[in-house]
Coordinates of C-alpha atoms in Angstrom, one line a residue:
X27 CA -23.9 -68.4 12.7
X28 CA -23.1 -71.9 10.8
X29 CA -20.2 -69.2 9.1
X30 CA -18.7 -68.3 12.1
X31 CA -18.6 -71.9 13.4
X32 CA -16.9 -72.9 10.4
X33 CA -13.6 -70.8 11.0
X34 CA -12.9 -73.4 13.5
X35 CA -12.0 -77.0 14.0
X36 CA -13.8 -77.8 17.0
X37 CA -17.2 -77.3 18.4
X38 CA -15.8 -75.2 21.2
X39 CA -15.0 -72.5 18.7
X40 CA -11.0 -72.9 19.8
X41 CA -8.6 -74.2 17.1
X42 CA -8.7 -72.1 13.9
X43 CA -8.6 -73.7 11.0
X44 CA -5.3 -74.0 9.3
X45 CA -6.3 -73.2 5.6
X46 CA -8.3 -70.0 7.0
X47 CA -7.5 -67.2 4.9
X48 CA -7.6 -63.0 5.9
X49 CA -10.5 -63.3 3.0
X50 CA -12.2 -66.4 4.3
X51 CA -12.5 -63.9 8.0
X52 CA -13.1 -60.6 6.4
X53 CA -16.4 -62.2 4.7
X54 CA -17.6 -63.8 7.6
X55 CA -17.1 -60.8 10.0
X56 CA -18.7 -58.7 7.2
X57 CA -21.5 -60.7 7.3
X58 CA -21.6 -60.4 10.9
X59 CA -21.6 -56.9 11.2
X60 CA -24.1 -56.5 8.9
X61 CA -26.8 -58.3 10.8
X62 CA -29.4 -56.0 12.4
X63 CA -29.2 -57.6 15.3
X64 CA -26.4 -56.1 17.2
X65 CA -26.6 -58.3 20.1
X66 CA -25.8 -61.3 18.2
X67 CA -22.6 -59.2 17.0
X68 CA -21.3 -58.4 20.2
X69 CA -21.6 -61.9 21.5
X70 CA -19.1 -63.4 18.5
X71 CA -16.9 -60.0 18.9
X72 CA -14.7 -61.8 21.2
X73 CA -14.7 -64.7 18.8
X74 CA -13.8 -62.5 16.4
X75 CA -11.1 -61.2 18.1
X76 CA -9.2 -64.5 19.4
X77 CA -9.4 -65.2 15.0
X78 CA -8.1 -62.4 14.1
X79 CA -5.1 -62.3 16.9
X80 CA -4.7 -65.8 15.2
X81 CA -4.4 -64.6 11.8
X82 CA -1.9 -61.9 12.7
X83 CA 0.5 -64.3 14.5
X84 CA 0.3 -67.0 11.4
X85 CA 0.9 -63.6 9.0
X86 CA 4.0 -62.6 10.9
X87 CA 5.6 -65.9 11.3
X88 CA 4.7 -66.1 7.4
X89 CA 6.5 -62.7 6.7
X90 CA 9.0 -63.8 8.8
X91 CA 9.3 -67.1 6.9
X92 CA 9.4 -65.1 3.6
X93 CA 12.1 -63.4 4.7
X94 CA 13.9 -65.9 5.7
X95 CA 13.9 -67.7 2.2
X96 CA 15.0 -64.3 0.7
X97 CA 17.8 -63.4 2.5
X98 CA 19.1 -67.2 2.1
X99 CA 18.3 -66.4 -1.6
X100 CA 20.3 -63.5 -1.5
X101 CA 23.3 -65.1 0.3
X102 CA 23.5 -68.2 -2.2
X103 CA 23.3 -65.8 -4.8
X104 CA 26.3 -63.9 -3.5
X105 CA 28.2 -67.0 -2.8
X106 CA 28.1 -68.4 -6.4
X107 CA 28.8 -64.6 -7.7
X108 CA 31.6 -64.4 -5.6
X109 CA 33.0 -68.1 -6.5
X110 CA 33.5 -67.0 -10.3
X111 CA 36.4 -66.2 -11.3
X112 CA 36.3 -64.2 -15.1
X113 CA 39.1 -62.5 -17.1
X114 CA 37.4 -59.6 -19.4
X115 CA 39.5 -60.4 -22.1
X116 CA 38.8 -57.9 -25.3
X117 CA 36.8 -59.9 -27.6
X118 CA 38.0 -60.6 -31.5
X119 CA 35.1 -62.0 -34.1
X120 CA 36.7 -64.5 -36.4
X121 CA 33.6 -64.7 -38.5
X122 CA 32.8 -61.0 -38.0
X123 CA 36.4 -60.2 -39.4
X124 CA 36.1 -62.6 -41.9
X125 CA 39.3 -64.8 -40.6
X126 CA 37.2 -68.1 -41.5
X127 CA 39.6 -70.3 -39.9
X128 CA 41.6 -67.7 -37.6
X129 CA 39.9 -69.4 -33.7
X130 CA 43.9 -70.1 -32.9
X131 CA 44.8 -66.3 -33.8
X132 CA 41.8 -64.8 -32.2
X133 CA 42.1 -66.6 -28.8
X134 CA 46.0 -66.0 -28.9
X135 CA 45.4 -62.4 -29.5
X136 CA 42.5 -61.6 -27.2
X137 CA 44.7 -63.7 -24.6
X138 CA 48.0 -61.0 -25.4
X139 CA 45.9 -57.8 -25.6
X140 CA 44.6 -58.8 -22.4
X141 CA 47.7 -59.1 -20.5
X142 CA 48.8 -55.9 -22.9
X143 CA 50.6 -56.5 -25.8
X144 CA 50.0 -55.8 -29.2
X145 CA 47.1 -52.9 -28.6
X146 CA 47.0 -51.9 -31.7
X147 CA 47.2 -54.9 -33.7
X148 CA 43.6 -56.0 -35.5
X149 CA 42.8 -59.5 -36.3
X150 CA 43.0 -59.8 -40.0
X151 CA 46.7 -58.5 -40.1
X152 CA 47.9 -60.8 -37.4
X153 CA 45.9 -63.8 -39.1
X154 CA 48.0 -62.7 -41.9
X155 CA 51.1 -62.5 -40.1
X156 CA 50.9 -66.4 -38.7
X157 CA 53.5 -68.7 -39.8
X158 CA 51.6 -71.0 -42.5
X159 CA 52.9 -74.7 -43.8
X160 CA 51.7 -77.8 -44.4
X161 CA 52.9 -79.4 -41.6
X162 CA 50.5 -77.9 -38.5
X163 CA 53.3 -78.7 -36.1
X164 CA 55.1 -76.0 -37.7
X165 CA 52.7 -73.4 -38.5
X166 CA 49.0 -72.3 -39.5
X167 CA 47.6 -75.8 -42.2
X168 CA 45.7 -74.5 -45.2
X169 CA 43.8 -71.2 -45.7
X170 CA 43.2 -69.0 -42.4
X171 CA 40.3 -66.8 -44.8
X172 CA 39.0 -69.8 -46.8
X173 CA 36.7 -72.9 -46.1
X174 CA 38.0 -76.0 -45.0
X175 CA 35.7 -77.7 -46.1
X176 CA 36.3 -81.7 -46.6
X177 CA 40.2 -81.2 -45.9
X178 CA 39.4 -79.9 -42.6
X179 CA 41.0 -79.4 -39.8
X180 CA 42.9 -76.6 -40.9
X181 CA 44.9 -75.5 -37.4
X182 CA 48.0 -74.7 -36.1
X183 CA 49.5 -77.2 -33.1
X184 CA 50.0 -75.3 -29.7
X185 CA 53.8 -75.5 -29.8
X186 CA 54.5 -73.3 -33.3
X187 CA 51.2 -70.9 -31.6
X188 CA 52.9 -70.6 -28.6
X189 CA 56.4 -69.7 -30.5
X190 CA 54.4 -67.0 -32.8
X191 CA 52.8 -65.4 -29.7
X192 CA 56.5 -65.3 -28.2
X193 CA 57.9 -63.8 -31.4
X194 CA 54.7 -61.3 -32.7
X195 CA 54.5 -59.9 -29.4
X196 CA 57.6 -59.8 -27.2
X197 CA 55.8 -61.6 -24.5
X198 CA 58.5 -64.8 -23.2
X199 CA 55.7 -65.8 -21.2
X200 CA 53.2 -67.5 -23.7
X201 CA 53.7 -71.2 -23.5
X202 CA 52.8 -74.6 -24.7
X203 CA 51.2 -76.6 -21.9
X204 CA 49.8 -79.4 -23.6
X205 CA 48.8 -82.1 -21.3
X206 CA 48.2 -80.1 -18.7
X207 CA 45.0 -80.6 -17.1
X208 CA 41.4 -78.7 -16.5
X209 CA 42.7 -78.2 -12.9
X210 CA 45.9 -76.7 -13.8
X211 CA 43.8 -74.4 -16.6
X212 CA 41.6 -73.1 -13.8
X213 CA 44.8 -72.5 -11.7
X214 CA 46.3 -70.5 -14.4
X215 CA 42.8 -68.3 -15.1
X216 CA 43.0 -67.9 -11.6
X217 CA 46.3 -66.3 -11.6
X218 CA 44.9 -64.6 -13.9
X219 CA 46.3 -65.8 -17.4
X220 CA 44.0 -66.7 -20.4
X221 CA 44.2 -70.1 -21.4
X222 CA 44.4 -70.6 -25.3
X223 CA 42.1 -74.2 -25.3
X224 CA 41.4 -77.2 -28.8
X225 CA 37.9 -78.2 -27.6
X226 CA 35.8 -78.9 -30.8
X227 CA 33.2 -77.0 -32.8
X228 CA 30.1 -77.5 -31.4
X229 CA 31.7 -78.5 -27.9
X230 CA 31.1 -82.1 -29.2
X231 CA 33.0 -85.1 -29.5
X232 CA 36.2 -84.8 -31.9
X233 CA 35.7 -86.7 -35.0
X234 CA 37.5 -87.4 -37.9
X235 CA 41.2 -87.5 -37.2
X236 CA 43.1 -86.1 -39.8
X237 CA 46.6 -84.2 -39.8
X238 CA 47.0 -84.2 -36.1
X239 CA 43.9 -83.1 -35.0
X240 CA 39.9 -83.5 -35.1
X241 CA 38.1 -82.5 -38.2
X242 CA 35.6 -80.4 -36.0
X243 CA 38.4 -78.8 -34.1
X244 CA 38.0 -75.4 -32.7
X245 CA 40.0 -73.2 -30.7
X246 CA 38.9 -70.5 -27.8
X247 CA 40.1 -69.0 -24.4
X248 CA 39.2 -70.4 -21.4
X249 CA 38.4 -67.1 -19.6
X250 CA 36.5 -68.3 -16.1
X251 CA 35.3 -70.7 -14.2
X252 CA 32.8 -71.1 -10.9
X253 CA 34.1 -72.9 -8.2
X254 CA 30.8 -73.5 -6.9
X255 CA 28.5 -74.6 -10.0
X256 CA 31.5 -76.2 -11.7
X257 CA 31.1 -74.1 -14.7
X258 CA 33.7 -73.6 -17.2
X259 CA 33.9 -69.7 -19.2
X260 CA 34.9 -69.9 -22.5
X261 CA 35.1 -66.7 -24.7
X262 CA 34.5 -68.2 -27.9
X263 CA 35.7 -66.9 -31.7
X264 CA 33.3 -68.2 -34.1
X265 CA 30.4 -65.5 -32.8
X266 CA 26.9 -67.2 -33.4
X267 CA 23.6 -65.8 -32.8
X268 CA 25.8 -62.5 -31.1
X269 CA 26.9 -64.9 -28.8
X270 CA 30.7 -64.0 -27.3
X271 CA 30.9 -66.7 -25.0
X272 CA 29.4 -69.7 -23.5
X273 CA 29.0 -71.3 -20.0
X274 CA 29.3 -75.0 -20.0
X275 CA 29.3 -77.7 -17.3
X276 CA 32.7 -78.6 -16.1
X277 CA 32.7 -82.4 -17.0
X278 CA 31.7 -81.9 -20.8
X279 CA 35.0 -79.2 -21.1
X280 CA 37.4 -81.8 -19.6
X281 CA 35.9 -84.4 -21.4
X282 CA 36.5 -82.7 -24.9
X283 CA 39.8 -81.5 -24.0
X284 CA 40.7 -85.2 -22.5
X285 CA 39.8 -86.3 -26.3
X286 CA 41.8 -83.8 -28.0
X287 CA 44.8 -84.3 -26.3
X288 CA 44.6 -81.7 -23.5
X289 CA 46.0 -79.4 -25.9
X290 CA 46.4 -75.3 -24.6
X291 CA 48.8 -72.3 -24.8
X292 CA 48.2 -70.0 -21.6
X293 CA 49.5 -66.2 -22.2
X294 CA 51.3 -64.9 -18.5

């Protein structure tokens, strides 16, 4: 049979084809049983055999293979789970509580409730609590619930934040590290501490320099970070689209917080 011939390489009927398939076999030895003349069956029956012990050897080295892959799967998968490092930090909606301009008092109060201070304390009254002036070196700049708009930024520097976490919350242990770097940030979430962080809105470059700061300045909490992936956590205020935080590559966080004067408060 010119079918039976063809599950082979060679004339001899030794080598079996590489791209021969369980299906490609089943038909052909269904064909070959069905013939009425059994003789002509039992003479390819050993043929038959010496394909199929083929087929089972290629299928287990195949399994084998598969597994294999998966269990790497699973082990890289547990590697780059095990490499974060995340702080659950309660989560406070600027937006949703209608602080417009409130990112500095929702990061620095997510930050304290985490390490737990202030438990009872809701968004709104301790927007309304911040220190305000027109100087945002020594308090909150322009209207916490109102727009911006085109006297944007409206922000408070990380120094007079760090004294008003001090102060509203009876935690010594919230402090003004500006210029520290990404690496020191990490070390800090790593010890466990929330990391009040001035990226921008949008995660963008800053733009706009006005009263101290970018125009599209934003502030959020660096919660986590992945060793392995080099991806930073940050738990953001300004919810959009439900989202509470976002997971951004390493090298465009540093760069933004390069920019912006590697400006942060991290809460012990």
């Amino acid at each position: 049979m010119g079918a039976i011939a063809g599950m082979f390489t060679d004339d001899e009927m030794k080598t079996v084809k590489e791209d021969l398939t369980r299906e490609d076999y089943d038909k052909v030895k269904s064909q070959a049983d069905s013939l009425p003349q059994r003789d002509i069956t039992e003479q390819y029956a050993e043929i038959f055999k010496r394909v199929d012990e083929t087929l089972i050897e290629r299928e287990r080295i195949a399994e084998e293979e598969r597994r294999k892959v998966e269990e790497e799967y699973r082990r890289r998968r547990a590697e780059l789970l095990a490499a974060w490092r995340v702080l659950n930090v309660p989560y406070w909606s600027q937006n949703g509580e209608g602080v417009k301009n409130g990112c500095e008092a929702a990061a620095l109060l997510m930050a304290l409730q985490y390490k737990g201070y202030l438990g009872g304390m809701n968004l709104r009254t301790y927007a309304e609590m911040m220190p305000k002036s027109d100087d945002p070196f020594a308090g909150f700049r322009g209207d916490i619930f109102g727009s911006a708009g085109d006297d944007a930024p409206f922000w408070i520097a990380p120094a007079p934040l760090a004294v008003f976490g001090r102060e509203s919350s009876g935690n010594p242990n919230v402090v003004d590290i500006m210029g520290a770097g990404l690496d020191a940030l990490d070390a800090e979430v790593a010890a466990g501490n929330p990391v009040v962080i001035y990226l921008t809105l949008g995660y963008v470059a800053p733009t706009a320099w006005r009263y101290g700061a970018p125009a599209n300045l934003h502030v959020m909490l660096l919660t986590g970070y992945n060793s392995m992936t080099g991806v930073q956590r940050l738990t953001d205020p300004l919810t959009l689209n439900g989202k509470t935080y976002y997971d951004l590559p390493r090298s465009q966080v540093e760069s933004i917080l390069n920019a912006t004067g590697n400006r942060a408060v991290v809460v012990r």
